């Protein structure tokens, strides 16, 4: 019986992939190292025949000991943590089972545990790499299961039939194994094709629930604030910010319906922060924090729609910036867009909180799953005329900030002195010098201050206003310090200014035509109200001034962009596929079918109208006549070939010597013995003619003078002739074709050999 | 799933009937139910969790279940079977047969198929079956199978069942096909004690068993014309010179003894014990016939086979085949008793023929039987019979009869 030798290697590869996939999904390097080491060691033991299964009581003890440990570790954690711990326990189960393997039952358990492990991993991650790994894993597990089934059946058959191996003929074994690999490939391919078909159908059309479900949504977890965007800015924590390159969003931008292909930075506004809580007694517990000031009559919530009009459409000719944003969860409820949003269209009906004065958008709750939306913006910071509100009440900035801002070298000066002293407008109102002062602030901070993310040695400023310390002592900091300082300097002079938090992205993916927005692109800048309206200022030093002069990325960059394109496509179309997508697909399918039905109906109607026209009858009668003549000709040709075939068969029967048989038998044998007829004709061409007094066998014996290989072939063909003619053997079409091949080879052998008659 | 052979009433020993396992056409295994449960769990997990990969896995599992039903049906179809059986079998001895299974499908292979006989199973201790691991499309696979005959006689095999659970064992399919075949099972052939053989070979009481025949090399018998190819040493040169023609001597050979087996197969009581004795009797007769013929003796047979069967003593393989076939096909005999059997024998008993009576009971020959001539009587019920004939432990004479035994109420 065949020993299914491929099963164990396939099983070990499967276990490798399972543990690797889970470790990738759960980001658990410990499970990976432990699992793979144990697996490799076990494989080595089995290969070197040193393996001894551990006693059952030992394995049971280990597994039982693991249960309370898992329960303790997962207690108090989130649902996500529980799944991770369960997955790690399954890894432990697999390792124990591997060292306990005795028979087919253990292998079956290993297969099932591996599948459960991948399911646990699939719940935990949305990575494209894991998705590809899962696909390969499923194919391999399919192949493994087929082999396992063959193994179990062969083993049970061996036991039932009790046939010793030495009693089985070796030819029988060879025959059983022949083409087995090809057969397994066919079966695996067919099963895989059908399974994939059903997987796609279920994935596309199976209904999803609208709520969170039992397990909730855990595939998209918001990042920690210190690595990127956060809705509040607090200088209380002095630490080193770790920049994360995790992708936050993919944004495709059109300007007046022309795709923007990089070349300029993309500024996405998130939240605006107007008030800074300094060190005054009112701000105890919330010192040195920026906050958004919102008045009661600013902002509204839209209805639960897909399309929300935020302001009146601008007059024709106005530049419109359309952004298609695929936003991954940030852990906040902020929606990002270019300044001056006009309308927003979401993927699913969503309520939008909009502030016309600041132009910021929010969703009602924090985003825990991806959101696709499209915003049309003016790229203009000025609010609609009816959305103007009074400037908010702000705390009086630290006098040191005012002093700093008033310096001529900071705010700028002219023949009349520093610009700060020349500002005469009331606080909170616009002065003609505001724009110039703001520009000077921006330039000064850029030139004189240094950008850094590491402020761990700034603990010496504790107890002091961080902005003051930044301006006077540190002279370095990150973008929030720069933006905060400039905003406070403007506010100290009575200008209307606010800090804006959002993203600034320069990375354009040429493959997908999208901007890639990462956590590390989180940025702060300043918006100041000038005589020409609200303007943006970016005082952070070290930011590239000219994107066009930056060298373009090489091959590695392109590969990264391609990978990012696949990742984003995977996340949008697979991971984020939800009920809305399903309904859209169903509606699209229905409308396509309806369209097809209507189109075909119209075709039939047109055909009907055409049939009623006289011209149609003229054409159709001509066509019909031609068709009839063609059919008659085809019929005549068919009859002729039929009779020709019969005649050929009769002639062949006469040549072979079966002319005396009934006609039906003649024709049957003439077809079957066509090879012998060709043989006789071929020999005749080489002047080897069979005398009528000799039987075919006697004729062959008279050809002993021919080369041995030729003689053997003719001999075998003659014996085959006898088997068919007298033995009732039947040749299939394939066999007849093979015989023709043999005859062809024989012909070339005869042609090369000079035939000398005895 | 399991059934008794058709048309029988249970004997006292109900285990004597061979269990025939006939699978249902479609069956879902325990593995299939477990898989179905796991699939449902996956569906619930996917629906509750909204992880789209789980929907994919759920769909894969559905597809796998559907395709396993399709493939299992494909696998058992398009298979032709040809049984390659030996000429005959022997009760208690393993019979090696081969199934040639041809996969007539153009594209699909057949894997993991079990073939089990449904008809004629009662002739064997276990249901004959074989396991085909793989037959590629258009190929023929030869699968060996062992049969364990338990009943003598002519057994007809016809229907057989293909079954498979391939590819995953979730859904099991079976179809029934038929192809008539026959196999003859000889009675059990045991080892015969050498003393009995010697007794059979011993000189007859009524005369010498040495009958000179030509063709031997013992004593001078006569002369005959020399033919080319004969032993030139036998040329009688003197006579040849005198006659001018080559002549050779003919020598004598000892004619071997001739045995005539009289088999009393009459079953006076309708009981299992009685039937067992009859079968033992037949098996003893067959064993002696086989061994004697192998030693070159001439053996004949007289028995009731629906009519009185009388085979004159002869030698050779053909005679062996005829004798054993006749013994294998002896029907149940409740009418023709010993005296009638003895009445059939005189025509065949002549000088040099040793009659041997095989009977299931202890008999005493009467005066008339004595007058007819001495004969050897071997009774199956005597302990001596057990010493003279040794059968394999697999042989169970309670189940050797050609048809299942019916006990009278």
Tab-separated table of N, CA, C and O in Angstrom, chain B residues 332-402:
chain	number	residue	atom	x	y	z
B	332	UNK	N	-27.646	-31.578	-0.350
B	332	UNK	CA	-28.142	-32.204	0.873
B	332	UNK	C	-28.950	-33.443	0.494
B	332	UNK	O	-29.758	-33.400	-0.433
B	333	UNK	N	-28.692	-34.503	1.221
B	333	UNK	CA	-29.301	-35.800	0.890
B	333	UNK	C	-30.031	-36.322	2.117
B	333	UNK	O	-29.430	-36.649	3.130
B	334	UNK	N	-31.341	-36.366	1.985
B	334	UNK	CA	-32.095	-36.883	3.131
B	334	UNK	C	-32.781	-38.200	2.815
B	334	UNK	O	-33.476	-38.772	3.652
B	335	UNK	N	-32.613	-38.661	1.580
B	335	UNK	CA	-33.405	-39.811	1.157
B	335	UNK	C	-32.562	-41.042	0.822
B	335	UNK	O	-32.918	-42.132	1.176
B	336	UNK	N	-31.522	-40.826	0.103
B	336	UNK	CA	-30.762	-41.973	-0.427
B	336	UNK	C	-29.783	-42.453	0.635
B	336	UNK	O	-28.787	-41.827	0.919
B	337	UNK	N	-30.129	-43.635	1.158
B	337	UNK	CA	-29.363	-44.083	2.295
B	337	UNK	C	-28.279	-45.067	1.863
B	337	UNK	O	-28.126	-45.343	0.667
B	338	UNK	N	-27.619	-45.600	2.847
B	338	UNK	CA	-26.436	-46.424	2.591
B	338	UNK	C	-26.707	-47.650	1.731
B	338	UNK	O	-25.955	-47.931	0.794
B	339	UNK	N	-27.734	-48.416	2.018
B	339	UNK	CA	-27.946	-49.631	1.197
B	339	UNK	C	-28.047	-49.304	-0.291
B	339	UNK	O	-27.530	-50.026	-1.136
B	340	UNK	N	-28.732	-48.234	-0.606
B	340	UNK	CA	-28.865	-47.866	-2.015
B	340	UNK	C	-27.506	-47.487	-2.598
B	340	UNK	O	-27.222	-47.773	-3.769
B	341	UNK	N	-26.704	-46.842	-1.776
B	341	UNK	CA	-25.360	-46.478	-2.239
B	341	UNK	C	-24.567	-47.738	-2.543
B	341	UNK	O	-23.905	-47.851	-3.587
B	342	UNK	N	-24.681	-48.672	-1.654
B	342	UNK	CA	-23.925	-49.915	-1.865
B	342	UNK	C	-24.414	-50.661	-3.093
B	342	UNK	O	-23.633	-51.331	-3.783
B	343	UNK	N	-25.698	-50.530	-3.365
B	343	UNK	CA	-26.238	-51.197	-4.552
B	343	UNK	C	-25.652	-50.610	-5.830
B	343	UNK	O	-25.634	-51.297	-6.870
B	344	UNK	N	-25.211	-49.357	-5.798
B	344	UNK	CA	-24.672	-48.720	-7.018
B	344	UNK	C	-23.242	-49.153	-7.282
B	344	UNK	O	-22.733	-48.952	-8.391
B	345	UNK	N	-22.582	-49.634	-6.274
B	345	UNK	CA	-21.146	-49.829	-6.399
B	345	UNK	C	-20.689	-51.066	-7.151
B	345	UNK	O	-19.618	-51.050	-7.764
B	346	UNK	N	-21.393	-52.196	-7.136
B	346	UNK	CA	-20.829	-53.428	-7.728
B	346	UNK	C	-20.343	-53.255	-9.165
B	346	UNK	O	-19.368	-53.879	-9.581
B	347	UNK	N	-20.998	-52.441	-9.928
B	347	UNK	CA	-20.589	-52.297	-11.332
B	347	UNK	C	-19.160	-51.789	-11.441
B	347	UNK	O	-18.463	-52.060	-12.424
B	348	UNK	N	-18.722	-51.042	-10.457
B	348	UNK	CA	-17.393	-50.451	-10.556
B	348	UNK	C	-16.360	-51.234	-9.757
B	348	UNK	O	-15.160	-51.021	-9.946
B	349	UNK	N	-16.870	-52.079	-8.867
B	349	UNK	CA	-15.918	-52.842	-8.059
B	349	UNK	C	-15.504	-54.078	-8.848
B	349	UNK	O	-16.336	-54.892	-9.197
B	350	UNK	N	-14.279	-54.196	-9.166
B	350	UNK	CA	-13.773	-55.363	-9.878
B	350	UNK	C	-12.398	-55.676	-9.312
B	350	UNK	O	-11.950	-55.034	-8.358
B	351	UNK	N	-11.766	-56.577	-9.909
B	351	UNK	CA	-10.463	-56.995	-9.408
B	351	UNK	C	-9.495	-55.811	-9.403
B	351	UNK	O	-9.335	-55.105	-10.411
B	352	UNK	N	-8.921	-55.653	-8.268
B	352	UNK	CA	-7.922	-54.583	-8.169
B	352	UNK	C	-8.489	-53.290	-7.644
B	352	UNK	O	-7.747	-52.344	-7.420
B	353	UNK	N	-9.775	-53.224	-7.453
B	353	UNK	CA	-10.375	-51.971	-6.968
B	353	UNK	C	-10.696	-52.127	-5.501
B	353	UNK	O	-11.327	-53.102	-5.093
B	354	UNK	N	-10.242	-51.172	-4.739
B	354	UNK	CA	-10.494	-51.187	-3.297
B	354	UNK	C	-11.618	-50.219	-2.989
B	354	UNK	O	-11.454	-49.018	-3.136
B	355	UNK	N	-12.755	-50.728	-2.544
B	355	UNK	CA	-13.816	-49.784	-2.189
B	355	UNK	C	-13.586	-49.239	-0.784
B	355	UNK	O	-13.208	-49.961	0.129
B	356	UNK	N	-13.817	-47.971	-0.656
B	356	UNK	CA	-13.687	-47.308	0.646
B	356	UNK	C	-14.990	-46.559	0.884
B	356	UNK	O	-15.378	-45.701	0.098
B	357	UNK	N	-15.641	-46.921	1.961
B	357	UNK	CA	-16.927	-46.321	2.277
B	357	UNK	C	-16.692	-45.210	3.297
B	357	UNK	O	-16.143	-45.440	4.375
B	358	UNK	N	-17.156	-44.032	2.919
B	358	UNK	CA	-17.130	-42.908	3.862
B	358	UNK	C	-18.552	-42.679	4.331
B	358	UNK	O	-19.459	-42.460	3.510
B	359	UNK	N	-18.742	-42.726	5.614
B	359	UNK	CA	-20.074	-42.587	6.153
B	359	UNK	C	-20.028	-41.736	7.417
B	359	UNK	O	-19.043	-41.750	8.152
B	360	UNK	N	-21.093	-40.996	7.637
B	360	UNK	CA	-21.072	-40.135	8.814
B	360	UNK	C	-21.393	-40.877	10.105
B	360	UNK	O	-21.254	-40.328	11.183
B	361	UNK	N	-21.836	-42.100	10.016
B	361	UNK	CA	-22.243	-42.806	11.229
B	361	UNK	C	-21.503	-44.138	11.305
B	361	UNK	O	-20.910	-44.576	10.338
B	362	UNK	N	-21.614	-44.730	12.448
B	362	UNK	CA	-20.990	-46.049	12.627
B	362	UNK	C	-21.911	-47.084	12.017
B	362	UNK	O	-23.106	-47.106	12.305
B	363	UNK	N	-21.319	-47.893	11.144
B	363	UNK	CA	-22.152	-48.919	10.494
B	363	UNK	C	-21.494	-50.280	10.660
B	363	UNK	O	-20.280	-50.395	10.772
B	364	UNK	N	-22.365	-51.304	10.624
B	364	UNK	CA	-21.901	-52.673	10.595
B	364	UNK	C	-22.417	-53.262	9.305
B	364	UNK	O	-23.618	-53.209	9.050
B	365	UNK	N	-21.513	-53.730	8.502
B	365	UNK	CA	-21.967	-54.312	7.241
B	365	UNK	C	-22.643	-55.659	7.512
B	365	UNK	O	-22.155	-56.475	8.301
B	366	UNK	N	-23.748	-55.838	6.842
B	366	UNK	CA	-24.468	-57.103	7.008
B	366	UNK	C	-23.867	-58.216	6.155
B	366	UNK	O	-22.878	-58.027	5.448
B	367	UNK	N	-24.503	-59.402	6.166
B	367	UNK	CA	-23.982	-60.569	5.439
B	367	UNK	C	-23.928	-60.293	3.949
B	367	UNK	O	-22.967	-60.608	3.258
B	368	UNK	N	-24.976	-59.696	3.454
B	368	UNK	CA	-25.028	-59.433	2.013
B	368	UNK	C	-23.856	-58.503	1.621
B	368	UNK	O	-23.192	-58.692	0.616
B	369	UNK	N	-23.663	-57.478	2.428
B	369	UNK	CA	-22.559	-56.561	2.124
B	369	UNK	C	-21.222	-57.278	2.219
B	369	UNK	O	-20.300	-57.024	1.437
B	370	UNK	N	-21.152	-58.238	3.147
B	370	UNK	CA	-19.914	-59.001	3.258
B	370	UNK	C	-19.671	-59.799	1.997
B	370	UNK	O	-18.565	-59.909	1.499
B	371	UNK	N	-20.719	-60.354	1.489
B	371	UNK	CA	-20.588	-61.177	0.290
B	371	UNK	C	-20.122	-60.342	-0.883
B	371	UNK	O	-19.379	-60.774	-1.739
B	372	UNK	N	-20.510	-59.114	-0.898
B	372	UNK	CA	-20.157	-58.261	-2.025
B	372	UNK	C	-18.669	-57.951	-2.064
B	372	UNK	O	-18.138	-57.497	-3.043
B	373	UNK	N	-17.996	-58.141	-0.990
B	373	UNK	CA	-16.552	-57.911	-1.020
B	373	UNK	C	-16.109	-57.054	0.140
B	373	UNK	O	-16.868	-56.266	0.675
B	374	UNK	N	-14.839	-57.223	0.461
B	374	UNK	CA	-14.338	-56.471	1.588
B	374	UNK	C	-14.233	-55.020	1.188
B	374	UNK	O	-13.819	-54.686	0.075
B	375	UNK	N	-14.581	-54.147	2.080
B	375	UNK	CA	-14.377	-52.745	1.803
B	375	UNK	C	-13.921	-52.065	3.081
B	375	UNK	O	-14.210	-52.542	4.187
B	376	UNK	N	-13.226	-50.991	2.848
B	376	UNK	CA	-12.756	-50.185	3.982
B	376	UNK	C	-13.891	-49.261	4.389
B	376	UNK	O	-14.514	-48.622	3.538
B	377	UNK	N	-14.164	-49.227	5.689
B	377	UNK	CA	-15.223	-48.334	6.134
B	377	UNK	C	-14.594	-47.254	7.010
B	377	UNK	O	-13.937	-47.558	8.017
B	378	UNK	N	-14.798	-46.037	6.625
B	378	UNK	CA	-14.281	-44.909	7.418
B	378	UNK	C	-15.476	-44.115	7.896
B	378	UNK	O	-16.208	-43.515	7.096
B	379	UNK	N	-15.638	-44.145	9.208
B	379	UNK	CA	-16.787	-43.450	9.767
B	379	UNK	C	-16.329	-42.149	10.389
B	379	UNK	O	-15.367	-42.125	11.167
B	380	UNK	N	-17.028	-41.106	10.055
B	380	UNK	CA	-16.624	-39.770	10.537
B	380	UNK	C	-16.841	-39.617	12.024
B	380	UNK	O	-16.254	-38.751	12.655
B	381	UNK	N	-17.692	-40.467	12.575
B	381	UNK	CA	-18.021	-40.280	13.987
B	381	UNK	C	-17.053	-41.013	14.899
B	381	UNK	O	-17.151	-40.912	16.116
B	382	UNK	N	-16.126	-41.779	14.311
B	382	UNK	CA	-15.197	-42.523	15.154
B	382	UNK	C	-13.970	-41.675	15.439
B	382	UNK	O	-13.568	-40.857	14.614
B	383	UNK	N	-13.331	-41.912	16.574
B	383	UNK	CA	-12.115	-41.156	16.896
B	383	UNK	C	-10.987	-41.449	15.912
B	383	UNK	O	-10.128	-40.603	15.667
B	384	UNK	N	-11.035	-42.648	15.309
B	384	UNK	CA	-9.980	-43.008	14.354
B	384	UNK	C	-9.962	-42.053	13.158
B	384	UNK	O	-8.905	-41.727	12.608
B	385	UNK	N	-11.173	-41.636	12.766
B	385	UNK	CA	-11.250	-40.715	11.626
B	385	UNK	C	-10.516	-39.410	11.959
B	385	UNK	O	-9.847	-38.828	11.118
B	386	UNK	N	-10.684	-38.979	13.181
B	386	UNK	CA	-10.006	-37.759	13.594
B	386	UNK	C	-8.494	-37.922	13.572
B	386	UNK	O	-7.768	-36.968	13.315
B	387	UNK	N	-8.034	-39.150	13.822
B	387	UNK	CA	-6.585	-39.375	13.796
B	387	UNK	C	-6.065	-39.454	12.372
B	387	UNK	O	-4.950	-39.041	12.084
B	388	UNK	N	-6.872	-40.033	11.496
B	388	UNK	CA	-6.410	-40.205	10.125
B	388	UNK	C	-6.460	-38.918	9.322
B	388	UNK	O	-5.678	-38.718	8.403
B	389	UNK	N	-7.392	-38.091	9.611
B	389	UNK	CA	-7.559	-36.869	8.828
B	389	UNK	C	-7.388	-35.670	9.763
B	389	UNK	O	-8.065	-35.552	10.769
B	390	UNK	N	-6.500	-34.763	9.397
B	390	UNK	CA	-6.283	-33.549	10.180
B	390	UNK	C	-6.584	-32.341	9.307
B	390	UNK	O	-5.936	-32.125	8.274
B	391	UNK	N	-7.562	-31.584	9.751
B	391	UNK	CA	-7.968	-30.395	8.991
B	391	UNK	C	-7.478	-29.129	9.686
B	391	UNK	O	-7.210	-29.124	10.894
B	392	UNK	N	-7.396	-28.064	8.896
B	392	UNK	CA	-6.948	-26.765	9.428
B	392	UNK	C	-7.950	-26.241	10.452
B	392	UNK	O	-9.152	-26.519	10.359
B	393	UNK	N	-7.449	-25.516	11.426
B	393	UNK	CA	-8.335	-25.034	12.498
B	393	UNK	C	-9.368	-24.026	11.973
B	393	UNK	O	-10.368	-23.762	12.626
B	394	UNK	N	-9.122	-23.461	10.803
B	394	UNK	CA	-10.104	-22.518	10.244
B	394	UNK	C	-11.368	-23.210	9.768
B	394	UNK	O	-12.382	-22.562	9.557
B	395	UNK	N	-11.274	-24.522	9.565
B	395	UNK	CA	-12.409	-25.229	8.988
B	395	UNK	C	-13.440	-25.467	10.073
B	395	UNK	O	-13.131	-26.015	11.126
B	396	UNK	N	-14.659	-25.040	9.771
B	396	UNK	CA	-15.759	-25.274	10.706
B	396	UNK	C	-16.811	-26.070	9.954
B	396	UNK	O	-17.520	-25.545	9.087
B	397	UNK	N	-16.907	-27.350	10.271
B	397	UNK	CA	-17.807	-28.213	9.501
B	397	UNK	C	-19.274	-27.860	9.738
B	397	UNK	O	-20.136	-28.304	8.984
B	398	UNK	N	-19.522	-27.078	10.767
B	398	UNK	CA	-20.915	-26.689	10.996
B	398	UNK	C	-21.401	-25.715	9.926
B	398	UNK	O	-22.596	-25.511	9.741
B	399	UNK	N	-20.456	-25.078	9.278
B	399	UNK	CA	-20.854	-24.060	8.297
B	399	UNK	C	-20.390	-24.405	6.894
B	399	UNK	O	-20.327	-23.554	6.039
B	400	UNK	N	-20.045	-25.672	6.656
B	400	UNK	CA	-19.492	-26.035	5.353
B	400	UNK	C	-20.544	-26.395	4.332
B	400	UNK	O	-20.243	-26.522	3.159
B	401	UNK	N	-21.758	-26.655	4.798
B	401	UNK	CA	-22.767	-27.110	3.865
B	401	UNK	C	-23.022	-26.056	2.811
B	401	UNK	O	-22.890	-24.865	3.070
B	402	UNK	N	-23.446	-26.440	1.625
B	402	UNK	CA	-23.549	-25.481	0.530
B	402	UNK	C	-24.578	-24.392	0.754
B	402	UNK	O	-24.427	-23.284	0.311
